[in-house]
Each structure stands twice: as structure tokens, then as C-alpha cells.
Coordinates of C-alpha atoms (C1' of nucleotides) in Angstrom, one line a residue:
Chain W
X90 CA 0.3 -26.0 -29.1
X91 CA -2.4 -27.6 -26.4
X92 CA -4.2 -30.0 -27.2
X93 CA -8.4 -29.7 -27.7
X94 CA -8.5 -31.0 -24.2
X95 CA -6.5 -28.6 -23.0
X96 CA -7.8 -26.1 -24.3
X97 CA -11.4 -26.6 -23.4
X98 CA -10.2 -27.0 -19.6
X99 CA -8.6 -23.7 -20.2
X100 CA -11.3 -22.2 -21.2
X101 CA -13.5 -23.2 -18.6
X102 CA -10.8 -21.9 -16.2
X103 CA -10.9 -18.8 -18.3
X104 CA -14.5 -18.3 -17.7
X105 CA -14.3 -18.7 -14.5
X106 CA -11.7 -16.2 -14.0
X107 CA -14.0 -13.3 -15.7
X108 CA -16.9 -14.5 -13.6
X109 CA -18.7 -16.3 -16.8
X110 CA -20.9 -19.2 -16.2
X111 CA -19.6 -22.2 -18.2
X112 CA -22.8 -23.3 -19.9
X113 CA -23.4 -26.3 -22.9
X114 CA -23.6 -23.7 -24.9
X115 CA -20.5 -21.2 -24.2
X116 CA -18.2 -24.6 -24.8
X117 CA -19.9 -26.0 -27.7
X118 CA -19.4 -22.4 -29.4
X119 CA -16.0 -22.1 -28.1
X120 CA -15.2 -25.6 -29.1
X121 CA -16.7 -25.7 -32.9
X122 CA -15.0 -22.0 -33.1
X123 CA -11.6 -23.5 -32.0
X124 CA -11.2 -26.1 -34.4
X125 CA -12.8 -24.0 -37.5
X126 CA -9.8 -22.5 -39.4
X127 CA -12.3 -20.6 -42.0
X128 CA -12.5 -17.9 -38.8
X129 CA -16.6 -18.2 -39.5
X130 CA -19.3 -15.8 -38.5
X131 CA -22.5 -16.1 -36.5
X132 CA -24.4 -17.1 -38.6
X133 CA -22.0 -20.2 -40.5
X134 CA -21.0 -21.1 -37.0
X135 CA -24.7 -21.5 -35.9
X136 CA -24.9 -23.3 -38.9
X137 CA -22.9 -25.9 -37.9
X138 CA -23.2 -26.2 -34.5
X139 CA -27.0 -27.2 -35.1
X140 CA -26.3 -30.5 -36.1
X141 CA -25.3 -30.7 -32.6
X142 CA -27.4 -28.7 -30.8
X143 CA -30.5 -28.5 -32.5
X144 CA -32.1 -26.0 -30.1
X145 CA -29.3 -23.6 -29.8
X146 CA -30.6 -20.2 -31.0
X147 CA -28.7 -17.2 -33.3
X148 CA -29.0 -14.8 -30.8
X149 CA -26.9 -17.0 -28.0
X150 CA -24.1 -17.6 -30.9
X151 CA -24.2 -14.0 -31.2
X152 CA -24.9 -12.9 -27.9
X153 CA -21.9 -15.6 -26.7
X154 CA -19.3 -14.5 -29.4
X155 CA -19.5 -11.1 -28.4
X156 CA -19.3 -11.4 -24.5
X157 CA -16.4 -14.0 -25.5
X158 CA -14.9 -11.4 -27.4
X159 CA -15.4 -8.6 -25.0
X160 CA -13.3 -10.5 -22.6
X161 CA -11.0 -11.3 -24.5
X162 CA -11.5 -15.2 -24.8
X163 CA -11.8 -15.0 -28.6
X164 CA -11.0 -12.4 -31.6
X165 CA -13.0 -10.5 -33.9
X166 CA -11.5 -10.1 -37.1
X167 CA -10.6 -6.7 -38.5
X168 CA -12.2 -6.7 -42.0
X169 CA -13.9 -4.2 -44.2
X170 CA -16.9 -7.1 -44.8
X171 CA -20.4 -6.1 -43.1
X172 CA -20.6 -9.4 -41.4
X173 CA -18.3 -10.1 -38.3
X174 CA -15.7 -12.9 -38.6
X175 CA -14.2 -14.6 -35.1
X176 CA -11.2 -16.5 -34.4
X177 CA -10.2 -18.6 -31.4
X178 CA -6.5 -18.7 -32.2
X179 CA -5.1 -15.6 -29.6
X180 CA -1.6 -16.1 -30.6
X181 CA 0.1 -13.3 -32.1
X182 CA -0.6 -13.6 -36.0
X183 CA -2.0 -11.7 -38.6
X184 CA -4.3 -12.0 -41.4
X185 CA -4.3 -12.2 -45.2
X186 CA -8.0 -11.4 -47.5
X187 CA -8.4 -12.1 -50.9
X188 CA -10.6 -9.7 -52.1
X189 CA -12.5 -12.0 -54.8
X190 CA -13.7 -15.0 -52.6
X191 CA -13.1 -13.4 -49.2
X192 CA -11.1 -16.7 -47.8
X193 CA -8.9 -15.4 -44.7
X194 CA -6.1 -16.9 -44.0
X195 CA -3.3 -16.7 -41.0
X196 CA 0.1 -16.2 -41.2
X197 CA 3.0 -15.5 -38.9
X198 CA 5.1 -12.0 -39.0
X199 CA 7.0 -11.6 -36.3
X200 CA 8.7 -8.0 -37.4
X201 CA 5.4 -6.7 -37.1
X202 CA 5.0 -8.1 -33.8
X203 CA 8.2 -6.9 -32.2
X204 CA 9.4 -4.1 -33.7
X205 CA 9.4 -0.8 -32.1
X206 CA 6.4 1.2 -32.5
X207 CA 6.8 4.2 -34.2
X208 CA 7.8 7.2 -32.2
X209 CA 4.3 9.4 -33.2
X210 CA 2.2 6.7 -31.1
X211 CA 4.5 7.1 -27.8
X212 CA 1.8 8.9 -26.1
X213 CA -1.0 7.6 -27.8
X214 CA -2.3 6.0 -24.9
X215 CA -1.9 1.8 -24.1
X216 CA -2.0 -0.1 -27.6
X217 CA -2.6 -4.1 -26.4
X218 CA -2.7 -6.0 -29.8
X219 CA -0.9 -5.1 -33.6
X220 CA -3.1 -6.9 -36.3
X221 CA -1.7 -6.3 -39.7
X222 CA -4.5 -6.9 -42.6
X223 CA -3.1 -7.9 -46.2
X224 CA -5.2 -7.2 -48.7
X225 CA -5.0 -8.9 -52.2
X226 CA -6.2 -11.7 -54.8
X227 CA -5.6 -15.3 -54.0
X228 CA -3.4 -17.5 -56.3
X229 CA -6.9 -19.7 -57.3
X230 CA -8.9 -16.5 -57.9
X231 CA -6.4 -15.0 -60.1
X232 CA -6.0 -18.5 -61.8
X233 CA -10.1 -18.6 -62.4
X234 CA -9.3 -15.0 -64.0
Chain V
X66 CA 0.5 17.0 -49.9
X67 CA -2.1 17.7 -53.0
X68 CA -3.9 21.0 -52.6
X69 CA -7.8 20.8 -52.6
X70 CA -8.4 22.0 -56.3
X71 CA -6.2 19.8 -57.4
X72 CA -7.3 16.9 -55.0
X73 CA -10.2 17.3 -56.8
X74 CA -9.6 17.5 -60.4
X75 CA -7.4 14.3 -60.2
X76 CA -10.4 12.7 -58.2
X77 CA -12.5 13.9 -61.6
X78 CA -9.9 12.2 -63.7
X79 CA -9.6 9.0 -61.6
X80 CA -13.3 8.6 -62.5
X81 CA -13.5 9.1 -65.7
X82 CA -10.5 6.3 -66.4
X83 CA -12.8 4.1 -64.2
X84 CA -15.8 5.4 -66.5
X85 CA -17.5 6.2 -63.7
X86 CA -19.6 9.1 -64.4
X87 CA -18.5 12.8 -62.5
X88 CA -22.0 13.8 -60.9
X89 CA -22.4 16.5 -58.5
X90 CA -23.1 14.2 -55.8
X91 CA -20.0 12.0 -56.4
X92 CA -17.8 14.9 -56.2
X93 CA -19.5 16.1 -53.2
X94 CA -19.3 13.3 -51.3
X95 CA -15.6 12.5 -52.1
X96 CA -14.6 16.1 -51.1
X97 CA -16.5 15.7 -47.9
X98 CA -14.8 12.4 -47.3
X99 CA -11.5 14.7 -48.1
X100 CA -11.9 17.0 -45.8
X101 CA -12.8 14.8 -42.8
X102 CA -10.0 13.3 -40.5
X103 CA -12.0 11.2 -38.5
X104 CA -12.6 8.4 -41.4
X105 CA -16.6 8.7 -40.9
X106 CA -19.0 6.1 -41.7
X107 CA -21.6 6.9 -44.4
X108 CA -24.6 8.0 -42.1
X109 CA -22.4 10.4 -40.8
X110 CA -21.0 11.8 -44.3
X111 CA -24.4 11.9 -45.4
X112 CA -25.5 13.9 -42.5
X113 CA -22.6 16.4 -42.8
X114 CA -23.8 16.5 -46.9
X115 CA -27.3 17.5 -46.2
X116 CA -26.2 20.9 -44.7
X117 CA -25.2 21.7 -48.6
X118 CA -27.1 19.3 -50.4
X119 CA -30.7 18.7 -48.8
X120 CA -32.1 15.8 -51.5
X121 CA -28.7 13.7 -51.6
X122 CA -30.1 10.8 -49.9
X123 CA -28.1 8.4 -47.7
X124 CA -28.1 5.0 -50.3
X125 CA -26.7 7.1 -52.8
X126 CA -24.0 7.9 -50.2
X127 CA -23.9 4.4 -49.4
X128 CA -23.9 3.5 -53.1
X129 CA -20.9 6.0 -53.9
X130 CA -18.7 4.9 -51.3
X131 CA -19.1 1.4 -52.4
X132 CA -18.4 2.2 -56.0
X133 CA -15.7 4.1 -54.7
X134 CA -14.2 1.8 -52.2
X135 CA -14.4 -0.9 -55.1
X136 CA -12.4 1.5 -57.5
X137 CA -9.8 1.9 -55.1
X138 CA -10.6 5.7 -55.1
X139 CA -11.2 5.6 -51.5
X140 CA -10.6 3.2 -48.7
X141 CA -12.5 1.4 -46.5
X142 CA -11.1 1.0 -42.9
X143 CA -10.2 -2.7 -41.4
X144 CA -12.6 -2.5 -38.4
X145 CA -14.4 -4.8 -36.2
X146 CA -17.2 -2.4 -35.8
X147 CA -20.5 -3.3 -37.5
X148 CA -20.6 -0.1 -39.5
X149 CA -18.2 0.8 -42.4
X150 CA -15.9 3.2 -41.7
X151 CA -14.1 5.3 -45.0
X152 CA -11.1 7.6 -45.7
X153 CA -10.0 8.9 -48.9
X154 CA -5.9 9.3 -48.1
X155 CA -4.4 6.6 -50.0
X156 CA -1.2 7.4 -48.8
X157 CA 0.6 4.0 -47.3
X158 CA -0.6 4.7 -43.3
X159 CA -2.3 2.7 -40.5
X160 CA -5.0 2.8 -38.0
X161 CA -4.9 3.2 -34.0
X162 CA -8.2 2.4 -33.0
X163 CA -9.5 3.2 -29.2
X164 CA -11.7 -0.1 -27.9
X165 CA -13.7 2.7 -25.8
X166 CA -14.2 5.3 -27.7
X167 CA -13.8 4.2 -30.9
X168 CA -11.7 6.7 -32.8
X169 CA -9.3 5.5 -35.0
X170 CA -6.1 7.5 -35.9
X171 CA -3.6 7.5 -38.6
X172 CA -0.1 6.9 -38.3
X173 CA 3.0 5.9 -40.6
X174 CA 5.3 3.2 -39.7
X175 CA 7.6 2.4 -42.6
X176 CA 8.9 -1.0 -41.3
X177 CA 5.2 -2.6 -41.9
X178 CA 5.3 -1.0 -45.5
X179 CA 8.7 -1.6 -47.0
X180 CA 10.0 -5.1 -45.0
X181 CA 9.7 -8.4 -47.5
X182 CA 6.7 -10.2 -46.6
X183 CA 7.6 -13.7 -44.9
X184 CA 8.3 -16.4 -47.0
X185 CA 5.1 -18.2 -46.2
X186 CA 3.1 -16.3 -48.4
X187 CA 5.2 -16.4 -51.4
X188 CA 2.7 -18.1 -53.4
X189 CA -0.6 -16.9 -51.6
X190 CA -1.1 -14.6 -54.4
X191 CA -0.9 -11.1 -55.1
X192 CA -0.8 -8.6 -52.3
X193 CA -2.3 -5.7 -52.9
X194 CA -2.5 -3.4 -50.0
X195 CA -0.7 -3.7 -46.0
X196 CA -3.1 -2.5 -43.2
X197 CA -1.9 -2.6 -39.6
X198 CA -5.0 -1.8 -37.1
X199 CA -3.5 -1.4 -33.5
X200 CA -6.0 -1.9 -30.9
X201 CA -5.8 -0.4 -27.3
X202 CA -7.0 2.7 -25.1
X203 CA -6.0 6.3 -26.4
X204 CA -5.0 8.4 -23.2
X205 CA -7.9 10.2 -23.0
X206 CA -10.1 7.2 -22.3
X207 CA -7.6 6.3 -20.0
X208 CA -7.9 9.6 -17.8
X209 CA -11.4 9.2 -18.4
X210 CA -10.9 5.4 -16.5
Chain M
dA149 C1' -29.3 8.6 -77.7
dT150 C1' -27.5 5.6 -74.5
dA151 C1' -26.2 3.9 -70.4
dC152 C1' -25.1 5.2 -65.9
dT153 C1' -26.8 7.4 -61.6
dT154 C1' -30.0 9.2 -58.5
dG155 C1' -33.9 9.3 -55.1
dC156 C1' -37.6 7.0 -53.3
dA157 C1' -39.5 3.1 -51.2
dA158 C1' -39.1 -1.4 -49.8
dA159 C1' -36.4 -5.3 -48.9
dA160 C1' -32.7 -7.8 -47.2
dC161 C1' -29.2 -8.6 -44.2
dA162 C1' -26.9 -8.4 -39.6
dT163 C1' -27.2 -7.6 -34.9
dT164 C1' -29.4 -6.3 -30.5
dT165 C1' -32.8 -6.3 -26.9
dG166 C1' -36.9 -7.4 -23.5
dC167 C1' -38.6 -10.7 -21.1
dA168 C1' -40.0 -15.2 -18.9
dG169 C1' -38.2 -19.4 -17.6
dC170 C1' -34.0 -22.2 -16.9
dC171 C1' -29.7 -23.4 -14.9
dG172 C1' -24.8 -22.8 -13.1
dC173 C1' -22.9 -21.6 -9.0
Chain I
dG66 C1' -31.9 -19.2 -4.0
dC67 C1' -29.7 -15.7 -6.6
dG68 C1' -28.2 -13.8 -10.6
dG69 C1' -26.6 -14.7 -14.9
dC70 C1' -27.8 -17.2 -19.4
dT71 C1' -30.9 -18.9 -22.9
dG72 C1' -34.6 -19.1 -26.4
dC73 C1' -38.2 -16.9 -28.3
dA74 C1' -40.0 -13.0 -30.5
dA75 C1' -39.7 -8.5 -31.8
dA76 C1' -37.1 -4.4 -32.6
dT77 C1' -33.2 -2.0 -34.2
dG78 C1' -29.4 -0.9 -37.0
dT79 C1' -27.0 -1.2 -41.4
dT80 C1' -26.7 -2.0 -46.1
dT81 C1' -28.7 -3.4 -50.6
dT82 C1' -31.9 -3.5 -54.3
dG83 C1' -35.9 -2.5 -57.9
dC84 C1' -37.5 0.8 -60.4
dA85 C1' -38.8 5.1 -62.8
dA86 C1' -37.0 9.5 -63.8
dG87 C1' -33.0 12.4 -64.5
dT88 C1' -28.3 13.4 -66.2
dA89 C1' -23.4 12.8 -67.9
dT90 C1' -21.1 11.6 -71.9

DNA sequence: ATACTTGCAAAACATTTGCAGCCGC
DNA sequence: GCGGCTGCAAATGTTTTGCAAGTAT
């Protein structure tokens, strides 16, 4: 696990590497996005990056997300909600929905990450990442009924 | 492997336990959704409909698949893509999804379905539903460079 | 007869784009 | 200085909603 200093060095670096200028507003994202563990969208992450930036606009947090995304520097969620959800977290995990309140939480599975894909996908083509997606009711939303 | 006719009548039946009403265009649309094995998002069902049924219009589409999706009489695909994607096989299978051109493929792999969850989530909840999406490049897109 | 569903239109929500000025390199 | 990035505004894309009329049960 690096630490947030790290990290943010890293990610500079990172930018660099893919020939992305590291501006205020690239980190800031990166940096609010890395320590949010509610994987946020857009929107909630403009939200709160605000109070810090009060000039930085919707369209940068989405414009920046996406290029972010594109290169691979961040995730976007695989969910069947209309609005896209982002994570910072690039390790090898996958991801668990309640259904009633929406919350996404991470967890660890590393069958699905090393087993053997199935025969059928051999020529597929080049598969990079496995995200599995559990779908179900959270212990507190089946408790509220 | 259900034929069509009967497909159909237990889709009837399915809606009726739901008390959701059988209407022509609910009966269409799920046979159309059937049929298709490209899991199509509801602009194109709805264009594929018109051809047979010229005044369905595309939020009833829209509004069906919900309903349906929300019945469990259909599924709707784990995607990062802004628009909702749909299948109606409920069998246990998962997604291959190209990052260039975008089609998504089903395949089985009976070590996500049937291995114990990890003991972390023991008290998450109830799980529903296991949905691996593999992301990569399919061959063809590969050829294609 | 009643309540659910549809189609139309409009609204709401989510994301993208054009452009002028700014800023990282 | 150049080219990429930002903020603003506007456009586009996707989905949802209100309502009156129609239809399944």
C-alpha cells in the first residue's frame, strides 16, 4: 500500500508517461478520487471538490475522469446505473451492489483473478482486466425491510 | 434450451405472477429482446420493433425494459457505457466486452458461478446474482489495429 | 369497473462539444 | 511559443415523467 504521497508522485509520473499535462486540476481530481471509497461520480466528486476549488467546472471533472480513464490511470465501474461511477484503486478486486441503496463496495477474490479462463474465450482476442459484479441486497437494507 | 413458443408462454406467465399486465407491446418487445444475440440497448430494440409495430414508441420500450429488468424478467448488462444494454437469457453466463468496438459476448465459466464466495462477505448480505465482465480487444479489432 | 399501460409531449438527467483564453512544458 | 487544458455556454444524448386515452383483467 503507498502512501497518499506516493501515490500522487506516481501519478504525476504517470501523466507524464502518457504525455498528459499535470494541471491543479488533474491532481486535485485524482487526489479527492483516491481517497473516496464510495467510488463517486462526476457529479458527487465535483461536489466535493468545490469546497476546494471553487472555480473548477463539471465539464473538466468529467472531461478529466474520462481522459483518466481512457488511459488507464483510473476505473470506471461496470454497473447497470445510468450514471458513471470511478474508482482510483487499480488493484485487482471486484465489486459488490446492493440493489436497494446502490452502496458499492470492494472485495478481494483471487480465484476469479487467477483461474484459467475458460477454453471458449481462447481466441477471443486479448482480454486485460476480469471484473466480477455481485449483485444483491445489503445486510442494513434487508434489516430496514 | 426453451423453444420460442414456449419461451414465450412462460414469459406470459412470469408476468402475470408479477401482475404485470400481458400487452401486445410487452410481448413484442421481450420476444425481440429474445431473438437478439447482441444484448441491444433500447433505441435499438425499438428501432428493430417499428418495422412490425410502427406506433410502439421508444419510452414505452424504455419503460418495459425497466419494469422488466426490475422483475428480474430480463437482465440488464454490467457496462461502463452510458447507454443500457439488455438481454433476456437468464441462464448463469458472463460478458466479454471489446473496449473498441464495443460488442459484448457471452460465455460460461463455471468456476465464477459455483466456487464459495470469500469469507469477507459473509455477512454483506444477500447475493443475488454473479456477473463477471472481462474487458479487452476481440481479435477482430485487433487485425483491424 | 378498475387499475395498469401506452403514446405523446415535455422535462429531467447525464454527458459531450466548440471555442476563446490560459497555462504546462 | 506551441499545443494541450480549462471554463463557459450550448448542444447532444439518454432516460424519466405527467397526463389523458386506451386496454387487460
Amino acid at each position: 500500500m503507498l502512501h497518499h504521497s506516493e501515490k500522487n508522485k506516481s501519478f504525476e509520473m504517470a501523466c507524464r508517461q502518457k504525455n498528459l499535462r499535470v494541471t491543479p486540476q488533474r491532481i486535485e481530481i485524482y487526489k479527492e478520487l483516491s481517497k473516496a471509497k464510495d467510488h463517486p461520480t462526476a457529479e458527487t466528486l465535483h461536489k466535493r471538490l468545490l469546497k476546494r476549488m471553487p472555480t473548477l467546472s463539471l465539464d473538466t471533472v468529467y472531461r478529466t475522469l474520462g481522459t483518466l480513464a481512457e488511459h488507464g490511470l483510473i476505473h470506471k465501474v461496470d454497473t447497470t446505473e445510468s450514471q458513471a461511477h470511478f474508482e482510483a484503486d487499480l488493484s485487482k478486486h471486484h465489486h459488490v451492489i446492493c440493489a436497494r441503496c446502490g452502496r458499492i463496495v470492494d472485495f478481494d477474490w483471487p480465484v476469479v483473478d487467477e483461474s484459467e479462463l475458460p477454453e471458449e474465450l481462447s481466441n477471443w482476442g486479448h482480454v486485460e482486466r476480469r471484473s466480477l459484479i455481485l449483485h444483491g441486497i445489503c445486510r442494513d437494507c434487508q434489516s430496514t425491510h
